[in-house]
Coordinates of C-alpha atoms in Angstrom, one line a residue:
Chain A
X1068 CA 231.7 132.0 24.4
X1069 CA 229.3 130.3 26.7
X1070 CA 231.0 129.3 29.8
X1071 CA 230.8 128.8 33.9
X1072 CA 233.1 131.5 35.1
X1073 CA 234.3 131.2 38.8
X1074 CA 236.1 133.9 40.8
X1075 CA 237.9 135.1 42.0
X1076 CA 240.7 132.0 41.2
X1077 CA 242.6 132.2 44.7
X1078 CA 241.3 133.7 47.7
X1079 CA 243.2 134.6 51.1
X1080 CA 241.3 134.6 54.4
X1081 CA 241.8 134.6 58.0
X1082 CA 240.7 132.1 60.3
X1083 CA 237.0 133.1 61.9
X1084 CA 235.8 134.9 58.2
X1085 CA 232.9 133.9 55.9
X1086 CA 234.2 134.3 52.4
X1087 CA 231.6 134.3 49.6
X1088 CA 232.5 132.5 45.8
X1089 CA 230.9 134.0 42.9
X1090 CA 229.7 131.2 40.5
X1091 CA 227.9 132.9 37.1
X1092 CA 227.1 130.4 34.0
X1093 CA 225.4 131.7 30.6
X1094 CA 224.9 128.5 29.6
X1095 CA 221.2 128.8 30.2
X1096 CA 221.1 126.0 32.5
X1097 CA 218.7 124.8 35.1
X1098 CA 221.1 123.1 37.4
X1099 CA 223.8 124.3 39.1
X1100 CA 226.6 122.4 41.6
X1101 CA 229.1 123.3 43.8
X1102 CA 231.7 120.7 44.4
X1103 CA 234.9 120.5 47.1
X1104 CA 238.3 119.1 45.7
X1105 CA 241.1 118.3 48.4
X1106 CA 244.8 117.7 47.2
X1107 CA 245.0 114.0 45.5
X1108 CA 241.2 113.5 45.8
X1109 CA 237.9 113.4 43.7
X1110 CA 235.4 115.8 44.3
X1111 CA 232.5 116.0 46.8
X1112 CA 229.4 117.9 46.8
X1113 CA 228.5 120.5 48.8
X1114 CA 225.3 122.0 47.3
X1115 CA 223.3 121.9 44.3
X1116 CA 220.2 123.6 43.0
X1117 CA 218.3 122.3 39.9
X1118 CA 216.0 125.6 39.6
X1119 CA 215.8 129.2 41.1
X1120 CA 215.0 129.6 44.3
X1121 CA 215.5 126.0 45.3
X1122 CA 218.6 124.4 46.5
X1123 CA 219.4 121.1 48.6
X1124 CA 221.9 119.9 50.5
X1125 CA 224.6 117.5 49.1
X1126 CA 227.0 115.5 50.7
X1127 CA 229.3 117.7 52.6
X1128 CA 226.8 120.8 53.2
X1129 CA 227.5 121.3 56.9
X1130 CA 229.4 124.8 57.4
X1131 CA 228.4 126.5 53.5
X1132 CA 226.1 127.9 52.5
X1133 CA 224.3 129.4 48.9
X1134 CA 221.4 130.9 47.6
X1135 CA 220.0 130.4 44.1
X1136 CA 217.9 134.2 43.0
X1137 CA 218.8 133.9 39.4
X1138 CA 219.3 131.6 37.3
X1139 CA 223.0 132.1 35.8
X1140 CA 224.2 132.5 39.3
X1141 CA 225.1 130.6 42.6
X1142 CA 227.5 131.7 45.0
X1143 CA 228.9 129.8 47.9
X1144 CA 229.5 131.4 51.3
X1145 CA 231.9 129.4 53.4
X1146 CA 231.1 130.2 56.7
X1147 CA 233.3 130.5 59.8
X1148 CA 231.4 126.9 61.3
X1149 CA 233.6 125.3 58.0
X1150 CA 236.7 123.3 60.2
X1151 CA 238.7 122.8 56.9
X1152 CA 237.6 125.6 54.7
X1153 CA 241.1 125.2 52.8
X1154 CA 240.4 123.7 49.4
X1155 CA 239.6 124.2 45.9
X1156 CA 236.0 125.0 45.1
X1157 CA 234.2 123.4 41.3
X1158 CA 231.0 125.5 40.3
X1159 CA 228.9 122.8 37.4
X1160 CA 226.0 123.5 36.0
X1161 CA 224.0 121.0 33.7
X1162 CA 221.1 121.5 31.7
X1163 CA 219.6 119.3 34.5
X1164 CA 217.9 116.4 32.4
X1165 CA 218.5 112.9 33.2
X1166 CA 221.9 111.7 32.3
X1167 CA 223.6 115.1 30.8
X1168 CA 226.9 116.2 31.8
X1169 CA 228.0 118.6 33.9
X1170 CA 230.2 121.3 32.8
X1171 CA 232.4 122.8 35.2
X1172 CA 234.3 126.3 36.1
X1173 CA 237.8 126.2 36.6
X1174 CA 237.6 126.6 39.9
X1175 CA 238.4 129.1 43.3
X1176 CA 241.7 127.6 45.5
X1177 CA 240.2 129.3 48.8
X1178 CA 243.2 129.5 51.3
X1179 CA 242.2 129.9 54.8
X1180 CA 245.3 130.8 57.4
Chain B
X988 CA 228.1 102.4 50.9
X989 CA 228.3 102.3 47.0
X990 CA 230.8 104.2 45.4
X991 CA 233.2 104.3 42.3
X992 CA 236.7 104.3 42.4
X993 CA 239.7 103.8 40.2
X994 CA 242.2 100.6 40.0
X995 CA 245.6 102.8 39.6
X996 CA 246.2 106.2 41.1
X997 CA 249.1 106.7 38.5
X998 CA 249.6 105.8 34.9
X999 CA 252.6 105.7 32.6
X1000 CA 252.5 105.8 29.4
X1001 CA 254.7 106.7 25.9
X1002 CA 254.3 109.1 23.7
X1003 CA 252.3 107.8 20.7
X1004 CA 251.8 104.4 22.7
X1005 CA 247.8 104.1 23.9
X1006 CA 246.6 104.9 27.3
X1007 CA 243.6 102.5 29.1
X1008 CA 242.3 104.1 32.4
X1009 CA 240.1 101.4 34.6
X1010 CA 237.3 102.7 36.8
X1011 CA 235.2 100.4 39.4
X1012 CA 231.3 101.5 40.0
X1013 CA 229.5 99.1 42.5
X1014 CA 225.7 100.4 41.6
X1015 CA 224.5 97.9 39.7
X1016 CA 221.7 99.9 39.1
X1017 CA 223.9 102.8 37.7
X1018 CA 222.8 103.6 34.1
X1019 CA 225.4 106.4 33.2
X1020 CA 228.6 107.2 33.4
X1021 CA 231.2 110.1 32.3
X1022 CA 234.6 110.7 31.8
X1023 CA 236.4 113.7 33.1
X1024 CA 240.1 115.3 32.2
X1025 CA 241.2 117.7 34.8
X1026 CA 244.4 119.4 33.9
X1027 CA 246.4 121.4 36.7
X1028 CA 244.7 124.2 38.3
X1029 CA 241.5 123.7 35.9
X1030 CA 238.4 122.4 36.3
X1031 CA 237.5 118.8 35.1
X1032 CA 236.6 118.5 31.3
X1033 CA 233.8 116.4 30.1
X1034 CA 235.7 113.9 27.4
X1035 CA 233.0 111.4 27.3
X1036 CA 229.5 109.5 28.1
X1037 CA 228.0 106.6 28.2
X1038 CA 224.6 105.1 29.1
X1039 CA 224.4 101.3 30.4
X1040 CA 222.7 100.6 27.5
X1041 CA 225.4 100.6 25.4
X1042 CA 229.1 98.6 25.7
X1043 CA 231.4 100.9 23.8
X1044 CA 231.5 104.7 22.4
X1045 CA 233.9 106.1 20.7
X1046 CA 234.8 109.8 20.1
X1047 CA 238.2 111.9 18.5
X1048 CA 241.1 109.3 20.0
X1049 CA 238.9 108.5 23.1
X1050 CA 236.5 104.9 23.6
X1051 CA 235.2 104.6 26.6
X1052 CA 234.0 100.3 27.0
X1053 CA 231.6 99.3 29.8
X1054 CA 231.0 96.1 31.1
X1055 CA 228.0 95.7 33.3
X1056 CA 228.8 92.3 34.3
X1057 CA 231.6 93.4 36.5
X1058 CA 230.4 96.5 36.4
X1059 CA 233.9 98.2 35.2
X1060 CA 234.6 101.1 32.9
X1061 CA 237.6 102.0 31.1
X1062 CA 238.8 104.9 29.1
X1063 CA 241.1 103.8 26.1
X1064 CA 243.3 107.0 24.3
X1065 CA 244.6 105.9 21.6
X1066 CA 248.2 107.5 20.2
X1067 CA 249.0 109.2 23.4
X1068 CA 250.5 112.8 23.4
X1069 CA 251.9 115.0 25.8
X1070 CA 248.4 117.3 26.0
X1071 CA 246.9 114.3 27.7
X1072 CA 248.9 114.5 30.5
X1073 CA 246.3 115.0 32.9
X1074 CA 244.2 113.6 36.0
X1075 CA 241.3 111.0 34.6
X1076 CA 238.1 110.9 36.5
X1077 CA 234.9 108.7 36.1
X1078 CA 231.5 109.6 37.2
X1079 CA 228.5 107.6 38.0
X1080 CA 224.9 109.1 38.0
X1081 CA 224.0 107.9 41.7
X1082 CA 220.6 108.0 41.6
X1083 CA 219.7 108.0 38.0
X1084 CA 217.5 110.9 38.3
X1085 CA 218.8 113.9 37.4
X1086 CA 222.2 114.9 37.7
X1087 CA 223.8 113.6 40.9
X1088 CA 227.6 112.3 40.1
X1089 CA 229.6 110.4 42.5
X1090 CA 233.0 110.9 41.2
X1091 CA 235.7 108.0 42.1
X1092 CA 239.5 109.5 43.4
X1093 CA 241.1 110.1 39.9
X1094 CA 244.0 108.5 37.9
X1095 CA 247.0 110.7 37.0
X1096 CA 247.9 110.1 33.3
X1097 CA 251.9 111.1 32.7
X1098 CA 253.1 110.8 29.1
X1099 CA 256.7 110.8 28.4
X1100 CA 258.4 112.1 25.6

């Protein structure tokens, strides 16, 4: 079955770590998307990346990180500058045409203590 | 700044009765817009699309209507059943270039038995 598969689903860390979320799609897309999702809220982006080796900034990019060196992967590094790392994480990808969906993971609930 | 959001935070509803979910977009300039289900601990589902060129779509027990005129979106379910219990989001392509969403705060559908 195609599918975006995120992992691991929770993740433990201490205060002061980086942490790194694995985000692997063989949908063949182009575009990939990380997303934040805070209890009771909609989700916000943190980074996105519509080809290899290119990525850009979305709109909550400050204290992540990612890089983008093949195509059916994009992990996400939260890094220790992150004040409220504690949240669930969304990988998407999209084919990355005008007006197509994105199709999401099911998520990482990254717990930070 | 412009942004899409969602009249109720909770809904309601009967089993068997129908479900309408109302979403807000303030881009005018907005040209297509997506419905997500996001079950508990899951990522969000794509149920349905739209583009601004149309006014109504339908799909299996799901129409999503749009009216650009003041610019709001709904979702209608028709015959509600206990599977759809679920948190509704709508999506807005913010730039309508590729693929950037802006995702309003989500409506929690409850169905009761």
């Amino acid at each position: 079955d195609g599918g975006i598969t995120q992992s691991p689903k929770y993740l433990f860390r201490k205060e002061g770590q980086n942490v790194t979320l694995s985000c692997e799609q063989n949908l063949n897309h182009d575009a990939m998307y990380w997303y934040r999702q805070d209890p009771g809220q909609g989700l916000r982006l943190i980074y996105y990346s519509q080809i290899v080796n290119d990525f850009q900034k979305g709109d909550i990019a400050e204290g992540y990180s990612v890089s983008r060196e093949k195509k059916e992967s994009f992990p996400l590094t939260v890094t220790s500058a992150q004040k409220n790392p504690t949240a669930f994480y969304l990988c998407a990808s999209s084919t990355g045409r005008t007006n197509s969906p994105l199709h999401f993971g099911n998520g990482t609930r990254l717990t930070v203590t | 700044g412009e942004s899409v959001g969602l009249h109720l935070p909770t809904l309601s509803v009967q089993e068997g009765d129908n479900s309408i979910i109302n979403c807000a977009y303030s881009n005018s300039a907005s040209d297509y817009f997506i419905w997500y289900k996001q079950e508990s601990g899951k990522g969000p589902q794509f149920i349905i699309d739209i583009r601004s060129n149309m006014d109504k779509r339908q799909g299996q027990r799901v129409t999503v209507l749009l009216n650009k005129t003041v610019k709001h979106l709904s979702l209608q379910i028709a015959a509600t059943q206990p599977g759809d219990s679920a948190v509704y989001f709508c999506a807005e392509n913010r730039d309508n270039a590729g693929n950037m969403l802006t995702f309003g705060g989500g409506t929690r559908l409850m169905v009761k038995p």
